[in-house]
CSV table of C-alpha atoms in Angstrom, one decimal:
chain,number,residue,atom,x,y,z
A,1,ASP,CA,24.9,-13.2,-28.8
A,2,ILE,CA,21.4,-14.7,-29.1
A,3,GLN,CA,20.2,-14.4,-32.7
A,4,MET,CA,16.4,-13.9,-33.1
A,5,THR,CA,15.0,-15.2,-36.4
A,6,GLN,CA,11.4,-14.0,-37.4
A,7,ALA,CA,9.3,-15.4,-40.1
A,8,PRO,CA,7.8,-14.3,-42.5
A,9,SER,CA,9.8,-11.1,-43.1
A,10,SER,CA,6.7,-9.7,-44.9
A,11,LEU,CA,3.2,-10.9,-45.4
A,12,SER,CA,0.1,-9.5,-47.0
A,13,ALA,CA,-3.4,-10.2,-45.5
A,14,SER,CA,-6.9,-8.9,-45.6
A,15,VAL,CA,-9.0,-7.2,-42.8
A,16,GLY,CA,-10.4,-9.9,-40.8
A,17,ASP,CA,-7.6,-12.5,-41.3
A,18,ARG,CA,-6.0,-14.6,-38.8
A,19,VAL,CA,-2.1,-13.7,-38.8
A,20,THR,CA,0.7,-15.7,-37.0
A,21,ILE,CA,4.4,-14.5,-36.9
A,22,THR,CA,7.1,-16.6,-35.4
A,23,CYS,CA,10.3,-15.9,-33.7
A,24,ARG,CA,12.8,-18.3,-33.1
A,25,ALA,CA,15.9,-17.8,-30.6
A,26,SER,CA,19.5,-19.4,-31.3
A,27,GLN,CA,19.5,-20.5,-27.7
A,28,THR,CA,16.8,-21.0,-24.9
A,29,ILE,CA,15.6,-17.6,-23.6
A,30,ALA,CA,12.8,-19.1,-21.1
A,31,TYR,CA,9.8,-16.7,-21.5
A,32,TYR,CA,12.0,-13.5,-22.0
A,33,LEU,CA,10.5,-12.5,-25.2
A,34,ASN,CA,8.8,-9.3,-26.0
A,35,TRP,CA,6.9,-8.2,-29.2
A,36,TYR,CA,6.6,-4.7,-30.6
A,37,GLN,CA,4.6,-2.9,-33.2
A,38,GLN,CA,6.2,-0.1,-35.2
A,39,LYS,CA,4.3,2.2,-37.8
A,40,PRO,CA,6.1,4.2,-40.2
A,41,GLY,CA,7.8,7.4,-38.9
A,42,ARG,CA,6.8,6.3,-35.4
A,43,ALA,CA,8.5,4.9,-32.2
A,44,PRO,CA,7.9,1.1,-31.5
A,45,ASN,CA,5.3,0.2,-29.1
A,46,LEU,CA,5.3,-2.6,-26.7
A,47,LEU,CA,2.6,-5.1,-27.3
A,48,ILE,CA,3.4,-8.1,-25.3
A,49,SER,CA,6.1,-8.9,-22.7
A,50,ALA,CA,7.3,-12.1,-21.0
A,51,ALA,CA,6.0,-14.0,-24.2
A,52,SER,CA,2.4,-13.8,-23.5
A,53,ARG,CA,1.5,-10.8,-21.0
A,54,LEU,CA,-0.7,-8.4,-22.9
A,55,GLN,CA,0.2,-4.8,-22.2
A,56,SER,CA,-2.5,-2.5,-20.9
A,57,GLY,CA,-4.3,-0.8,-23.6
A,58,VAL,CA,-3.6,-3.4,-26.3
A,59,PRO,CA,-6.5,-5.1,-28.0
A,60,SER,CA,-7.1,-8.5,-27.1
A,61,ARG,CA,-7.0,-9.8,-30.7
A,62,PHE,CA,-3.1,-9.7,-30.0
A,63,SER,CA,-1.7,-12.8,-28.2
A,64,GLY,CA,1.7,-14.3,-27.8
A,65,SER,CA,2.8,-17.8,-26.8
A,66,GLY,CA,5.9,-19.8,-26.6
A,67,SER,CA,8.9,-20.5,-24.4
A,68,GLY,CA,12.4,-21.7,-24.7
A,69,THR,CA,13.3,-21.1,-28.3
A,70,PHE,CA,10.0,-20.7,-30.2
A,71,PHE,CA,7.6,-18.2,-30.0
A,72,THR,CA,4.4,-16.8,-31.8
A,73,LEU,CA,2.5,-13.6,-32.1
A,74,THR,CA,-1.1,-14.1,-33.2
A,75,ILE,CA,-3.5,-11.3,-34.4
A,76,SER,CA,-7.0,-13.2,-34.4
A,77,SER,CA,-8.8,-10.8,-36.7
A,78,LEU,CA,-6.7,-8.2,-38.6
A,79,GLN,CA,-7.8,-4.7,-38.4
A,80,PRO,CA,-6.8,-1.7,-40.5
A,81,GLU,CA,-4.7,-0.3,-37.7
A,82,ASP,CA,-2.8,-3.4,-37.4
A,83,PHE,CA,-0.8,-3.0,-40.7
A,84,ALA,CA,2.6,-2.3,-39.5
A,85,THR,CA,6.0,-3.9,-38.7
A,86,TYR,CA,6.4,-6.2,-35.8
A,87,TYR,CA,9.4,-7.1,-34.0
A,88,CYS,CA,10.3,-9.7,-31.4
A,89,GLN,CA,13.3,-9.0,-28.8
A,90,GLN,CA,14.8,-11.2,-26.3
A,91,SER,CA,15.4,-9.7,-22.9
A,92,TYR,CA,17.2,-13.0,-21.5
A,93,THR,CA,20.6,-11.5,-21.5
A,94,THR,CA,22.7,-8.7,-22.9
A,95,PRO,CA,23.1,-7.8,-25.6
A,96,LEU,CA,19.4,-7.5,-26.0
A,97,THR,CA,18.6,-8.6,-29.5
A,98,PHE,CA,15.8,-8.0,-31.9
A,99,GLY,CA,14.4,-10.0,-34.8
A,100,GLY,CA,14.7,-8.7,-38.2
A,101,GLY,CA,11.0,-7.6,-38.5
A,102,THR,CA,7.7,-8.6,-40.1
A,103,LYS,CA,6.0,-6.2,-42.1
A,104,VAL,CA,2.3,-7.0,-42.4
A,105,GLN,CA,0.8,-5.4,-45.5
A,106,ILE,CA,-2.7,-5.0,-47.1
A,107,LYS,CA,-3.7,-7.6,-49.5
B,1,GLN,CA,2.3,8.5,-17.8
B,2,VAL,CA,5.9,8.5,-18.3
B,3,HIS,CA,7.1,10.7,-21.1
B,4,LEU,CA,10.6,10.5,-22.8
B,5,VAL,CA,11.8,13.2,-25.1
B,6,GLU,CA,15.2,12.8,-26.8
B,7,SER,CA,17.3,15.6,-28.2
B,8,GLY,CA,20.8,16.2,-29.5
B,9,GLY,CA,20.7,14.8,-33.0
B,10,GLY,CA,22.1,16.3,-36.1
B,11,VAL,CA,24.7,16.0,-38.8
B,12,VAL,CA,28.2,15.3,-38.0
B,13,GLN,CA,31.4,14.4,-39.7
B,14,PRO,CA,32.9,10.9,-39.4
B,15,GLY,CA,35.3,10.9,-36.3
B,16,ARG,CA,33.6,13.5,-34.5
B,17,SER,CA,31.4,13.4,-31.4
B,18,LEU,CA,27.9,14.1,-30.3
B,19,ARG,CA,26.0,13.9,-27.1
B,20,LEU,CA,22.2,12.7,-26.9
B,21,SER,CA,19.9,13.6,-24.1
B,22,CYS,CA,16.7,11.9,-23.1
B,23,VAL,CA,14.5,13.9,-20.5
B,24,VAL,CA,12.2,11.7,-18.5
B,25,SER,CA,8.9,13.3,-17.2
B,26,GLY,CA,5.6,12.2,-15.6
B,27,PHE,CA,5.1,9.5,-13.1
B,28,THR,CA,8.2,7.2,-13.3
B,29,GLY,CA,7.3,4.7,-10.6
B,30,THR,CA,10.0,2.0,-10.6
B,31,SER,CA,12.6,2.1,-13.1
B,32,TYR,CA,14.6,-0.8,-13.8
B,33,GLY,CA,16.8,0.5,-16.4
B,34,MET,CA,17.1,2.9,-19.3
B,35,HIS,CA,18.1,1.9,-23.0
B,36,TRP,CA,19.2,3.4,-26.2
B,37,VAL,CA,18.1,1.8,-29.4
B,38,ARG,CA,18.6,2.8,-32.9
B,39,GLN,CA,17.2,2.2,-36.2
B,40,ALA,CA,19.2,2.9,-39.5
B,41,PRO,CA,17.3,4.2,-42.5
B,42,GLY,CA,15.0,1.4,-43.7
B,43,LYS,CA,16.5,-1.1,-41.4
B,44,GLY,CA,15.1,-3.1,-38.3
B,45,LEU,CA,15.9,-2.1,-34.5
B,46,GLU,CA,19.4,-2.4,-32.9
B,47,TRP,CA,19.8,-2.3,-29.2
B,48,VAL,CA,22.6,0.1,-28.1
B,49,ALA,CA,23.1,0.3,-24.5
B,50,ILE,CA,21.5,-0.1,-21.2
B,51,ILE,CA,22.2,1.6,-17.7
B,52,ALA,CA,20.7,0.4,-14.4
B,53,TYR,CA,18.3,2.6,-12.6
B,54,ASP,CA,21.0,3.9,-10.1
B,55,GLY,CA,23.6,4.0,-12.9
B,56,SER,CA,25.7,1.1,-11.2
B,57,ASN,CA,25.9,-1.2,-14.4
B,58,GLU,CA,26.1,-0.4,-18.1
B,59,TYR,CA,26.2,-2.9,-21.0
B,60,TYR,CA,26.8,-2.1,-24.7
B,61,ALA,CA,26.3,-3.7,-28.1
B,62,ASP,CA,29.6,-4.7,-29.6
B,63,SER,CA,29.1,-2.3,-32.5
B,64,VAL,CA,29.5,0.7,-30.2
B,65,LYS,CA,31.6,-0.6,-27.3
B,66,GLY,CA,34.6,1.6,-26.6
B,67,ARG,CA,33.0,4.4,-28.5
B,68,PHE,CA,29.8,5.1,-26.9
B,69,THR,CA,29.1,6.0,-23.2
B,70,ILE,CA,25.6,5.7,-21.6
B,71,SER,CA,25.0,7.7,-18.3
B,72,ARG,CA,22.2,9.3,-16.4
B,73,ASP,CA,21.6,12.1,-13.9
B,74,ASN,CA,18.7,11.1,-11.9
B,75,SER,CA,18.6,14.5,-10.5
B,76,LYS,CA,17.8,16.0,-13.7
B,77,ASN,CA,15.7,13.0,-14.9
B,78,THR,CA,17.9,12.7,-17.8
B,79,LEU,CA,19.6,10.0,-19.8
B,80,TYR,CA,22.7,10.6,-22.1
B,81,LEU,CA,24.6,8.8,-24.8
B,82,GLN,CA,27.9,10.2,-25.6
B,83,MET,CA,29.0,9.2,-29.0
B,84,ASN,CA,32.6,9.4,-29.9
B,85,SER,CA,34.5,8.4,-33.1
B,86,LEU,CA,31.3,8.3,-35.0
B,87,ARG,CA,31.1,6.4,-38.3
B,88,ARG,CA,28.8,6.3,-41.2
B,89,GLU,CA,27.3,3.3,-40.1
B,90,ASP,CA,26.2,5.1,-36.9
B,91,THR,CA,23.6,7.0,-39.0
B,92,ALA,CA,20.1,6.2,-37.5
B,93,VAL,CA,17.1,7.3,-35.4
B,94,TYR,CA,18.1,7.0,-31.8
B,95,TYR,CA,15.4,6.2,-29.3
B,96,CYS,CA,15.5,6.2,-25.6
B,97,ALA,CA,13.4,3.7,-23.8
B,98,GLU,CA,12.7,2.7,-20.2
B,99,THR,CA,12.2,-0.6,-18.4
B,100,THR,CA,9.7,-0.3,-15.8
B,101,GLY,CA,9.3,-4.1,-15.0
B,102,SER,CA,11.8,-6.7,-14.2
B,103,GLY,CA,12.0,-8.4,-17.6
B,104,ASN,CA,14.0,-5.9,-19.4
B,105,SER,CA,11.1,-5.2,-21.9
B,106,LEU,CA,11.3,-1.8,-23.4
B,107,ASP,CA,8.1,-0.5,-22.1
B,108,VAL,CA,8.2,3.2,-22.8
B,109,TRP,CA,9.7,4.9,-25.8
B,110,GLY,CA,10.7,8.4,-26.7
B,111,GLN,CA,9.9,9.8,-30.3
B,112,GLY,CA,13.6,9.4,-31.6
B,113,THR,CA,16.3,11.9,-32.5
B,114,THR,CA,18.1,11.6,-35.9
B,115,VAL,CA,21.9,11.3,-36.2
B,116,THR,CA,23.3,11.6,-39.5
B,117,VAL,CA,27.2,11.0,-39.9
B,118,SER,CA,28.4,12.3,-43.2
B,119,SER,CA,31.1,14.5,-44.6
């Protein structure tokens, strides 16, 4: 199985900060990497697919990059509604696997 | 706008069975596959199973292989997860999700249904 390692597991940031979350795959997954946002008590929501494809309705302050084994999710200017947990997920092969999550908290 | 609604969760004793359902409504367009994903209390997301749009292929996480069966009835726009030989570690919120593109991203999610395995 492909292991997905996210870093950090949690971070504290202020509104307006630039935040970067990394995701590393245990083997190459080309660009088959997706990012999700989950707020407490809610289902996850797809933010970015195929490493860098922003989903319709997702603010442009979110961006994704990377290929192969290393990927990043960047929030250019953190907003109050962005405080949540973020997960990466590889869709290169089954079993599909998620990273452990990054909880973004208010500083 | 596609809308997914899960049902069937509840409290069940270890070793017993439960069947979850997920009704798909709204404009579905092209569906590449449907999934079940679960989240144990306070934990991260765990992918459980996928079934192709026509039901021709299924894949499972090792943790549920041989115990869980995913199926779909397209005439009823419904996805199922038959869960047998339930264990305490199967306790989780179970989400259904749909892949509407070719990359196996989980594009649309239901709100989840809670399964608690406890004696």
